mmCIF file of C-alpha atoms and ligand atoms in Angstrom:
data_model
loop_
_atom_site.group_PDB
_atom_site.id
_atom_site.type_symbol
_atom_site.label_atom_id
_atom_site.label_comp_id
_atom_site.label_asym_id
_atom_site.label_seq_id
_atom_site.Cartn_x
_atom_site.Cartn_y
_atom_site.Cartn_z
ATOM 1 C CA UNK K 1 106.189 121.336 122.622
ATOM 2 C CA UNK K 2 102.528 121.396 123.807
ATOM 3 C CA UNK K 3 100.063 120.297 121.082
ATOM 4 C CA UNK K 4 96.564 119.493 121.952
ATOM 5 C CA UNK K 5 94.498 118.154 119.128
ATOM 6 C CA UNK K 6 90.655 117.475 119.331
ATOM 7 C CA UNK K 7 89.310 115.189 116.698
ATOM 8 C CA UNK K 8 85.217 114.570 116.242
ATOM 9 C CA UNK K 9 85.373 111.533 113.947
ATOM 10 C CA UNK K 10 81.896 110.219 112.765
ATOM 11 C CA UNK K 11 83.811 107.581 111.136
ATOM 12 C CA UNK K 12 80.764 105.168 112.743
ATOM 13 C CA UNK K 13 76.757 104.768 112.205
ATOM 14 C CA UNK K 14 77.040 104.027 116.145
ATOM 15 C CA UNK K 15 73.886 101.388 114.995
ATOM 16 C CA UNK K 16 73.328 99.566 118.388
ATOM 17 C CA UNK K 17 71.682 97.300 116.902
ATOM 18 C CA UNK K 18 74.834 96.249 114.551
ATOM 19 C CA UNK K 19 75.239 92.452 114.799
ATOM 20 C CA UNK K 20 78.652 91.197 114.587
ATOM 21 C CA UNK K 21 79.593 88.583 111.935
ATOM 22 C CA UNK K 22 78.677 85.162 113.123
ATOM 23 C CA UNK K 23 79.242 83.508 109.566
ATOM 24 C CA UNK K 24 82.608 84.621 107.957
ATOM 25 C CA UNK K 25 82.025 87.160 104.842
ATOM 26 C CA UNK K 26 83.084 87.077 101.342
ATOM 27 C CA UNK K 27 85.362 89.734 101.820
ATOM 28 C CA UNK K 28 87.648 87.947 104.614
ATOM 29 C CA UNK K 29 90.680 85.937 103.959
ATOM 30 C CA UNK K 30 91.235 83.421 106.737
ATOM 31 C CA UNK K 31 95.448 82.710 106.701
ATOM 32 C CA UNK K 32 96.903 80.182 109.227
ATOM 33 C CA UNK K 33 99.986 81.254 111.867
ATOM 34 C CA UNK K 34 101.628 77.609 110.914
ATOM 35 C CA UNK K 35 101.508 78.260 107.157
ATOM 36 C CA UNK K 36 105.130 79.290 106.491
ATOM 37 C CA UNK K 37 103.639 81.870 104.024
ATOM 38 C CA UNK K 38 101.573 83.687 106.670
ATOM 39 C CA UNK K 39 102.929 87.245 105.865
ATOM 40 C CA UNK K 40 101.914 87.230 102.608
ATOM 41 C CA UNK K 41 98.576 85.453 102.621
ATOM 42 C CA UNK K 42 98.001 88.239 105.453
ATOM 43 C CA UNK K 43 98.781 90.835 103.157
ATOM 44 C CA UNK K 44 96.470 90.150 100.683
ATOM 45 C CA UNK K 45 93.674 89.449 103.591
ATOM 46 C CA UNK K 46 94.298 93.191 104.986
ATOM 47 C CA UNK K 47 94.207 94.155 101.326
ATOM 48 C CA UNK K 48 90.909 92.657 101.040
ATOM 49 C CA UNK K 49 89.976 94.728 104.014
ATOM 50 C CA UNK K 50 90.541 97.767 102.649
ATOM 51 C CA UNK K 51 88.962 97.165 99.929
ATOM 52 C CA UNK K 52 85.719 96.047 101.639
ATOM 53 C CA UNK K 53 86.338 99.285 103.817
ATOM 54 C CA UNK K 54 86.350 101.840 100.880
ATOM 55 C CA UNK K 55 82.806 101.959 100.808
ATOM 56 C CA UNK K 56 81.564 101.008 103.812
ATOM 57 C CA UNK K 57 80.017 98.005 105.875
ATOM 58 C CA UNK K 58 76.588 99.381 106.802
ATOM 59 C CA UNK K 59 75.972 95.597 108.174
ATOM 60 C CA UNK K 60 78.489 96.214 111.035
ATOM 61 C CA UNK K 61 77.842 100.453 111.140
ATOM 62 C CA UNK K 62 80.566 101.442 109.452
ATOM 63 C CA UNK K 63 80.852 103.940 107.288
ATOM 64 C CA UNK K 64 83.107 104.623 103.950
ATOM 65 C CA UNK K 65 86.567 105.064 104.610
ATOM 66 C CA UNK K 66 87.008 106.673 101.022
ATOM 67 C CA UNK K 67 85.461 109.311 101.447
ATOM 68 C CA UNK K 68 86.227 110.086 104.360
ATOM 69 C CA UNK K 69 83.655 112.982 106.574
ATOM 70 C CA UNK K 70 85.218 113.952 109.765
ATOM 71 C CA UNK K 71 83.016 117.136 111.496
ATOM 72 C CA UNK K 72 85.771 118.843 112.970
ATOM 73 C CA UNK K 73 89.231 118.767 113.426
ATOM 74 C CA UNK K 74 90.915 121.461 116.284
ATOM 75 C CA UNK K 75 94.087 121.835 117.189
ATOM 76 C CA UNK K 76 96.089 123.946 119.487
ATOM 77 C CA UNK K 77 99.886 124.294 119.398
ATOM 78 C CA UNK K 78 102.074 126.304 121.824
ATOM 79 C CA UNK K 79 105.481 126.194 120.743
ATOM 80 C CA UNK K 80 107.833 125.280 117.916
ATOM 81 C CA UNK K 81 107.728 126.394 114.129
ATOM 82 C CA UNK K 82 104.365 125.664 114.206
ATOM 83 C CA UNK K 83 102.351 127.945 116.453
ATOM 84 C CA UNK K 84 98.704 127.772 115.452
ATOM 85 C CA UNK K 85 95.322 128.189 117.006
ATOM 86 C CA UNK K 86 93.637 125.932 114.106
ATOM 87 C CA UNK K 87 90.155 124.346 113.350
ATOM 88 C CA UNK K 88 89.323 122.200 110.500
ATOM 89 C CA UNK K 89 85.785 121.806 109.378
ATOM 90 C CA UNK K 90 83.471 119.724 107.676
ATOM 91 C CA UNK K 91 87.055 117.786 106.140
ATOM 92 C CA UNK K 92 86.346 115.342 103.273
ATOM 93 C CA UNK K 93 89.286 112.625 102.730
ATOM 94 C CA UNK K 94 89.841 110.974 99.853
ATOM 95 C CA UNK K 95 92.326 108.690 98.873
ATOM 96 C CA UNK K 96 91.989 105.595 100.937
ATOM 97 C CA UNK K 97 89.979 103.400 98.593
ATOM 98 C CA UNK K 98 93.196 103.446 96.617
ATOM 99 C CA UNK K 99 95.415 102.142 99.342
ATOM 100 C CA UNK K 100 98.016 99.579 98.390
ATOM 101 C CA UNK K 101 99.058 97.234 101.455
ATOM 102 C CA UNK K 102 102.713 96.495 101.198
ATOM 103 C CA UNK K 103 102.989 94.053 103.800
ATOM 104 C CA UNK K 104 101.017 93.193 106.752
ATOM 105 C CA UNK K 105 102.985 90.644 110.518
ATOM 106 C CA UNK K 106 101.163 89.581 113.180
ATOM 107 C CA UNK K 107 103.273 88.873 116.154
ATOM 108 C CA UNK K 108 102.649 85.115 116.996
ATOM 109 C CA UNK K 109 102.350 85.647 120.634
ATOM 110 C CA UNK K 110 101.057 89.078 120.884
ATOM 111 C CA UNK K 111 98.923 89.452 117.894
ATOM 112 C CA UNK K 112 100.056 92.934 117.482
ATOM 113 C CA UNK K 113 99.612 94.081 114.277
ATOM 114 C CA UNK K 114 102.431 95.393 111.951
ATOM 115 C CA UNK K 115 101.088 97.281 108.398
ATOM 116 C CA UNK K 116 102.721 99.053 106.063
ATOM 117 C CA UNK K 117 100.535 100.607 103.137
ATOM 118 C CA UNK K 118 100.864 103.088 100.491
ATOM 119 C CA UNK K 119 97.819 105.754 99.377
ATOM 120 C CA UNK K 120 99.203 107.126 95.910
ATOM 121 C CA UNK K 121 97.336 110.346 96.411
ATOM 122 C CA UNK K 122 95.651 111.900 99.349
ATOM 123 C CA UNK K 123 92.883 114.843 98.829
ATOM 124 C CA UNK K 124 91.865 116.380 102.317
ATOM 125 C CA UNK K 125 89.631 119.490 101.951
ATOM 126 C CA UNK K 126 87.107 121.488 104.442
ATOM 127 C CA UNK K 127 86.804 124.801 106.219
ATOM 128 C CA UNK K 128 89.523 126.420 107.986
ATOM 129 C CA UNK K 129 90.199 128.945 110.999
ATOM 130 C CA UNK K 130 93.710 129.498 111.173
ATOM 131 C CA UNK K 131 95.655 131.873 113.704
ATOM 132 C CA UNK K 132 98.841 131.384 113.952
ATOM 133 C CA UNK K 133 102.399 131.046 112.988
ATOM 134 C CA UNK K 134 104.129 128.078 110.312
ATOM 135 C CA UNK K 135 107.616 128.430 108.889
ATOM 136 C CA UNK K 136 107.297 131.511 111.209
ATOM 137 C CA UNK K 137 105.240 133.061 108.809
ATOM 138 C CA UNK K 138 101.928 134.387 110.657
ATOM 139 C CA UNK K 139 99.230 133.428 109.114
ATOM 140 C CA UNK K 140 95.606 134.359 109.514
ATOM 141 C CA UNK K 141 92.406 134.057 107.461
ATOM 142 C CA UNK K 142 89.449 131.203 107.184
ATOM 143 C CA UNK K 143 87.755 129.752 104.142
ATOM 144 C CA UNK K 144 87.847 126.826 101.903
ATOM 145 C CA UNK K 145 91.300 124.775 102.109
ATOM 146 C CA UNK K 146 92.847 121.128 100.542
ATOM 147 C CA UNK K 147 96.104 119.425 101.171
ATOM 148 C CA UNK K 148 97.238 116.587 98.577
ATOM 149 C CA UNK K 149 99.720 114.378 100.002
ATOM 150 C CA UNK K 150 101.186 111.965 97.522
ATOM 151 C CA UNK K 151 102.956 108.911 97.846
ATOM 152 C CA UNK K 152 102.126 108.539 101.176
ATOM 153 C CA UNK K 153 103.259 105.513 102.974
ATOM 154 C CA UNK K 154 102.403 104.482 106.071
ATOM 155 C CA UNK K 155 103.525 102.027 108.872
ATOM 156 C CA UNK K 156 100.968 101.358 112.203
ATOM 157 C CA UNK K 157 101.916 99.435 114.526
ATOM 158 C CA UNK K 158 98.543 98.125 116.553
ATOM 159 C CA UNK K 159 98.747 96.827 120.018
ATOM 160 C CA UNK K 160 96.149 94.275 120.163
ATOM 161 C CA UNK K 161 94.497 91.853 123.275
ATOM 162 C CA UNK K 162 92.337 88.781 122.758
ATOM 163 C CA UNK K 163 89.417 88.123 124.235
ATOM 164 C CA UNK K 164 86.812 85.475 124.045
ATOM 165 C CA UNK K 165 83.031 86.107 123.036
ATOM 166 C CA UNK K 166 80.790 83.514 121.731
ATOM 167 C CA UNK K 167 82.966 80.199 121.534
ATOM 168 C CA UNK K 168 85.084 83.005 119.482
ATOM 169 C CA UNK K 169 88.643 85.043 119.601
ATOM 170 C CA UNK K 170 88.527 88.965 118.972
ATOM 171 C CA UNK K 171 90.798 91.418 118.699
ATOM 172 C CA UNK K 172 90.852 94.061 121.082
ATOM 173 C CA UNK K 173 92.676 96.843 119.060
ATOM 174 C CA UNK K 174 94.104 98.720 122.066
ATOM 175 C CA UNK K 175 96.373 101.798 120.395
ATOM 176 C CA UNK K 176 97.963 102.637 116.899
ATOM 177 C CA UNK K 177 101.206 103.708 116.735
ATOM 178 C CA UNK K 178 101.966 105.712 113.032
ATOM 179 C CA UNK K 179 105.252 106.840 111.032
ATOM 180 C CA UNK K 180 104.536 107.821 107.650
ATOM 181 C CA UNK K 181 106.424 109.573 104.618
ATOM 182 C CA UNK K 182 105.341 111.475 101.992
ATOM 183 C CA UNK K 183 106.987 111.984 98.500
ATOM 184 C CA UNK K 184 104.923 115.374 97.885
ATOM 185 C CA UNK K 185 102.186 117.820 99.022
ATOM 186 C CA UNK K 186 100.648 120.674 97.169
ATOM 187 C CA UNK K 187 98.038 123.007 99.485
ATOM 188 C CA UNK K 188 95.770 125.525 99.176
ATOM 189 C CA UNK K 189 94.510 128.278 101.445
ATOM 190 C CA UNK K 190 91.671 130.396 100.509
ATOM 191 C CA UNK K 191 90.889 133.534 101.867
ATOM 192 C CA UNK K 192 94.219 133.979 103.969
ATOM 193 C CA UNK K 193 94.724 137.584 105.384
ATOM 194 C CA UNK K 194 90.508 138.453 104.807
ATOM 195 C CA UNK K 195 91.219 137.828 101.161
ATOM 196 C CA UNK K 196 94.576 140.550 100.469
ATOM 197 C CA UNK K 197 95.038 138.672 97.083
ATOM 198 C CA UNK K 198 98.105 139.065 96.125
ATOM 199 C CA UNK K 199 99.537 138.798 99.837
ATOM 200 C CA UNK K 200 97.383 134.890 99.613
ATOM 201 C CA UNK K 201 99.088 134.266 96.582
ATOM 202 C CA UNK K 202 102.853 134.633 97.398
ATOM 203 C CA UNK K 203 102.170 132.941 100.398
ATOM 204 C CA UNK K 204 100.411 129.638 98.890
ATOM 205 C CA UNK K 205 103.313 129.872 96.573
ATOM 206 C CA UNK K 206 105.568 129.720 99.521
ATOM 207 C CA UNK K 207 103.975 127.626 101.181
ATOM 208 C CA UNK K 208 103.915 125.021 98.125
ATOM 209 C CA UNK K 209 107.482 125.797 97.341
ATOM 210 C CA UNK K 210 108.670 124.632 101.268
ATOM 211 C CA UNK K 211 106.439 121.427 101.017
ATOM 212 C CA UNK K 212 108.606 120.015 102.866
ATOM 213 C CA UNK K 213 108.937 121.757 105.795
ATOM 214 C CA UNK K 214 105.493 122.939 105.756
ATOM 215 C CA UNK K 215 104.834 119.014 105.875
ATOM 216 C CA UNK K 216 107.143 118.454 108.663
ATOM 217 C CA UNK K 217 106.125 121.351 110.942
ATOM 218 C CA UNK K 218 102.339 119.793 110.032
ATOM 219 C CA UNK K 219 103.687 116.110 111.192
ATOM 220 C CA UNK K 220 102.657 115.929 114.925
ATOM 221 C CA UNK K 221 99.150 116.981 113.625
ATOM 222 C CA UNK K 222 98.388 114.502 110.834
ATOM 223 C CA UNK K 223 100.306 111.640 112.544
ATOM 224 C CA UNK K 224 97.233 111.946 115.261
ATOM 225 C CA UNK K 225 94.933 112.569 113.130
ATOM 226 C CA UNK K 226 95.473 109.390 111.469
ATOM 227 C CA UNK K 227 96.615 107.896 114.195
ATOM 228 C CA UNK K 228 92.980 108.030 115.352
ATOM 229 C CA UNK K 229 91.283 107.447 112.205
ATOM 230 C CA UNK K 230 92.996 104.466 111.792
ATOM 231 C CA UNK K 231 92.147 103.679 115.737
ATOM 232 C CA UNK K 232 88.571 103.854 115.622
ATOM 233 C CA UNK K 233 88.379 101.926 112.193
ATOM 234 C CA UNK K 234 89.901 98.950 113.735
ATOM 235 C CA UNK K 235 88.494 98.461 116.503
ATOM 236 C CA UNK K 236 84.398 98.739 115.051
ATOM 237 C CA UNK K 237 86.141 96.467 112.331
ATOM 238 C CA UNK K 238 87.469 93.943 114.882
ATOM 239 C CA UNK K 239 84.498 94.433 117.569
ATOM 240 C CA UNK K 240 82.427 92.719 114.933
ATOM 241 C CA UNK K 241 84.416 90.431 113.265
ATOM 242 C CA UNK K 242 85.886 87.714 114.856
ATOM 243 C CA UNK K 243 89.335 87.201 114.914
ATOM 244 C CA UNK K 244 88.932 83.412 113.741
ATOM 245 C CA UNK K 245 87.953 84.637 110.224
ATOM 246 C CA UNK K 246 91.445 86.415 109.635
ATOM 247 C CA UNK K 247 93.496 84.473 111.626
ATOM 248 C CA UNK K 248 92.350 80.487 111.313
ATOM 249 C CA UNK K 249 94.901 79.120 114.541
ATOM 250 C CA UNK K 250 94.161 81.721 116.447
ATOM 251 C CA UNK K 251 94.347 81.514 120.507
ATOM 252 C CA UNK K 252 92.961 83.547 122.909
ATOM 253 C CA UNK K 253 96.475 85.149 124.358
ATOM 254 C CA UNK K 254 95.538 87.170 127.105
ATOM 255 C CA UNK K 255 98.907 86.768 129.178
ATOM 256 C CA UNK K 256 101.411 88.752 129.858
ATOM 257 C CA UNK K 257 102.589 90.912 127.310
ATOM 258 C CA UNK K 258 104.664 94.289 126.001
ATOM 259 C CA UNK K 259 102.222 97.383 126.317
ATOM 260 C CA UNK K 260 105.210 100.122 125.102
ATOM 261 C CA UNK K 261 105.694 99.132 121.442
ATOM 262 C CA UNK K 262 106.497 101.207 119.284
ATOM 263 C CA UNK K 263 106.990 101.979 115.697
HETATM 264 C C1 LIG R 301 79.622 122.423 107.920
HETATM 265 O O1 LIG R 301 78.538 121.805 107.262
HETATM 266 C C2 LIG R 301 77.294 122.050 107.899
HETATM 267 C C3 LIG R 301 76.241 121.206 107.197
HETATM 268 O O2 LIG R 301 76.399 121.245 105.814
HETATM 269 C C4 LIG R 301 76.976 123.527 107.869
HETATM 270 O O3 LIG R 301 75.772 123.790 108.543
HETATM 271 C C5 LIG R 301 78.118 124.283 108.570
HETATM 272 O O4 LIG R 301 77.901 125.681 108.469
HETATM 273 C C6 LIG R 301 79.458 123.938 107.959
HETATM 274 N N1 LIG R 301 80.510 124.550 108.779
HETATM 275 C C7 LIG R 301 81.471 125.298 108.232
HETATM 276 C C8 LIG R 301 82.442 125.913 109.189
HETATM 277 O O5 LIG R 301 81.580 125.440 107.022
HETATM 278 C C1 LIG R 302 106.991 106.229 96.878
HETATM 279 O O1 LIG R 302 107.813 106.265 98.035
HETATM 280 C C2 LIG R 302 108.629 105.127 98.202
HETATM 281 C C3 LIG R 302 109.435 105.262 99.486
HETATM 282 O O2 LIG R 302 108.770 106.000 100.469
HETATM 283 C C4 LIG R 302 109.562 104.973 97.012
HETATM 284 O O3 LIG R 302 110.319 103.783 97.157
HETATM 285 C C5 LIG R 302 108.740 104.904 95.727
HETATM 286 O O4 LIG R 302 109.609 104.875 94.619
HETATM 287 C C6 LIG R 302 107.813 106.103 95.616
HETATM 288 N N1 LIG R 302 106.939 105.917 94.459
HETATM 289 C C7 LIG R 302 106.566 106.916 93.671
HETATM 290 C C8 LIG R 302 105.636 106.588 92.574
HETATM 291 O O5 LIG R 302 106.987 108.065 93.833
HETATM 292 C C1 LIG R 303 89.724 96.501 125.346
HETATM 293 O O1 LIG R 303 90.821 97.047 126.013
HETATM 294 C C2 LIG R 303 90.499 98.220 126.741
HETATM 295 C C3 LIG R 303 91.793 98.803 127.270
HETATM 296 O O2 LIG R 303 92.558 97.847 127.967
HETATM 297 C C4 LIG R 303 89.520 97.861 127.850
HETATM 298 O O3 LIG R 303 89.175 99.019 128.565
HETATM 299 C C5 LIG R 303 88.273 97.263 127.207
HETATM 300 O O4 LIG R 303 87.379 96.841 128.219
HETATM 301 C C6 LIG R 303 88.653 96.091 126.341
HETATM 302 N N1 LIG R 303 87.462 95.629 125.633
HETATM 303 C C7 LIG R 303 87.090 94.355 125.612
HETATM 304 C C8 LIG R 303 85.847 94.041 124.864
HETATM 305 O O5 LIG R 303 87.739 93.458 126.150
#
């Protein structure tokens, strides 16, 4: 299968002037590697995080993760039961504010991260341009579109390198590696086939009726998608803060180490 996405995130202010935190802030956690509870005092640092992320850290140049603009989305995909010529514009997410972390490792030599979290419901909307094929049903039209995933859990696997700055340790967030599952998705497609009515009706009702294939045909997509959301979040997040503040024992690690991990 080829499948060739293009994603313009504006996730960031891209201030260069944005100072990284020198003093720790409010919103950071700092657990210990030698405290036997590490997991869970890391889970409710990383919760903390997403909390503080929800509407945004202007200080550092980041904007709100909930919601969520990203310009453009495009994606081309040859092959395969989904067989679409696609754009997405002007997409508003919403959803993440409201993200539960479930549990959060940090590999004590690698400092790869492991997170698993849960968004209880999931609004994407924007413009689309669809030409194409899914659940071999051929599908054409543009106009105003949402997906709502729900229950959507999530599990990113981070491949991280130290480095030192400043008298300081920071994570270098390298790659994210996703796997998610979602308990149910309702979707909407305005305008489909110039606006035929009743042909855009039986369709969405098709379409909402095979959720779950529909979802699974639409995997390869959103797994990237949030693959590099998630990506670019980190690593303005962990360019500006160091790695002390979460992580207390902390040593810069840059050895040897496992590049192919996988979820
Ligand atoms: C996206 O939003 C911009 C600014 O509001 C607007 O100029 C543009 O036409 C929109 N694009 C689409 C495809 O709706
Ligand atoms: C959400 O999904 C998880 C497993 O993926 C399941 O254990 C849980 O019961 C679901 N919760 C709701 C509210 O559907
Ligand atoms: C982070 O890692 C990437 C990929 O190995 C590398 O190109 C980049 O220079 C690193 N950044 C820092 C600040 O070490």
């Amino acid at each position: 299968m080829q499948l060739k996405i293009f994603i313009v995130t504006c996730v960031l202010y891209h201030s260069s002037a944005a100072e990284y935190y020198k003093t720790k802030p409010d919103f950071v956690k700092t657990c210990f590697k030698s405290d036997p509870e590490f997991d869970d005092c890391s889970r409710q640092a990383v919760q903390q995080l997403f909390n503080a992320l929800g509407p945004g850290l202007p200080e550092i140049g980041m904007a709100p993760l909930d919601p969520l603009n990203i310009p453009k989305i495009r994606i081309l995909q040859g092959e395969g039961p989904v067989n679409v010529n696609a754009a997405l514009d002007n997409v508003t997410v919403t959803g993440f504010g409201q993200t539960d972390v479930l549990l959060s490792q940090v590999d004590a030599k690698t400092y790869d991260f492991y997170t698993r979290v849960r968004v209880p419901k999931m609004r994407i909307e924007g413009t689309y341009d669809l030409k194409g094929k899914i659940l071999l049903i051929p599908l054409v039209g543009r106009g105003l579109c949402w997906f709502e995933p729900t229950n959507m859990t999530i599990d990113i696997v981070s491949d991280v390198k130290t480095y030192d700055r400043d008298g300081f340790v920071f994570f270098n967030v390298t790659a994210a590696h996703v796997k998610y599952n979602i308990g149910g998705m309702k979707l909407r497609m305005n305008n489909l086939f110039d606006g035929i009515k009743s042909l855009e009706d039986s369709t969405n009702s098709y379409l909402n009726a095979n959720w779950r294939p529909v979802s699974e045909s639409l995997r390869p997509i959103l797994t990237k998608t949030i693959e590099d959301i998630l990506l670019d979040f980190m690593q303005q997040l962990f360019n500006n803060l160091p790695g002390n503040f979460m992580i207390g024992d902390v040593k810069n690690n840059a050895v040897s180490k496992k590049t192919d991990k996988k979820v």
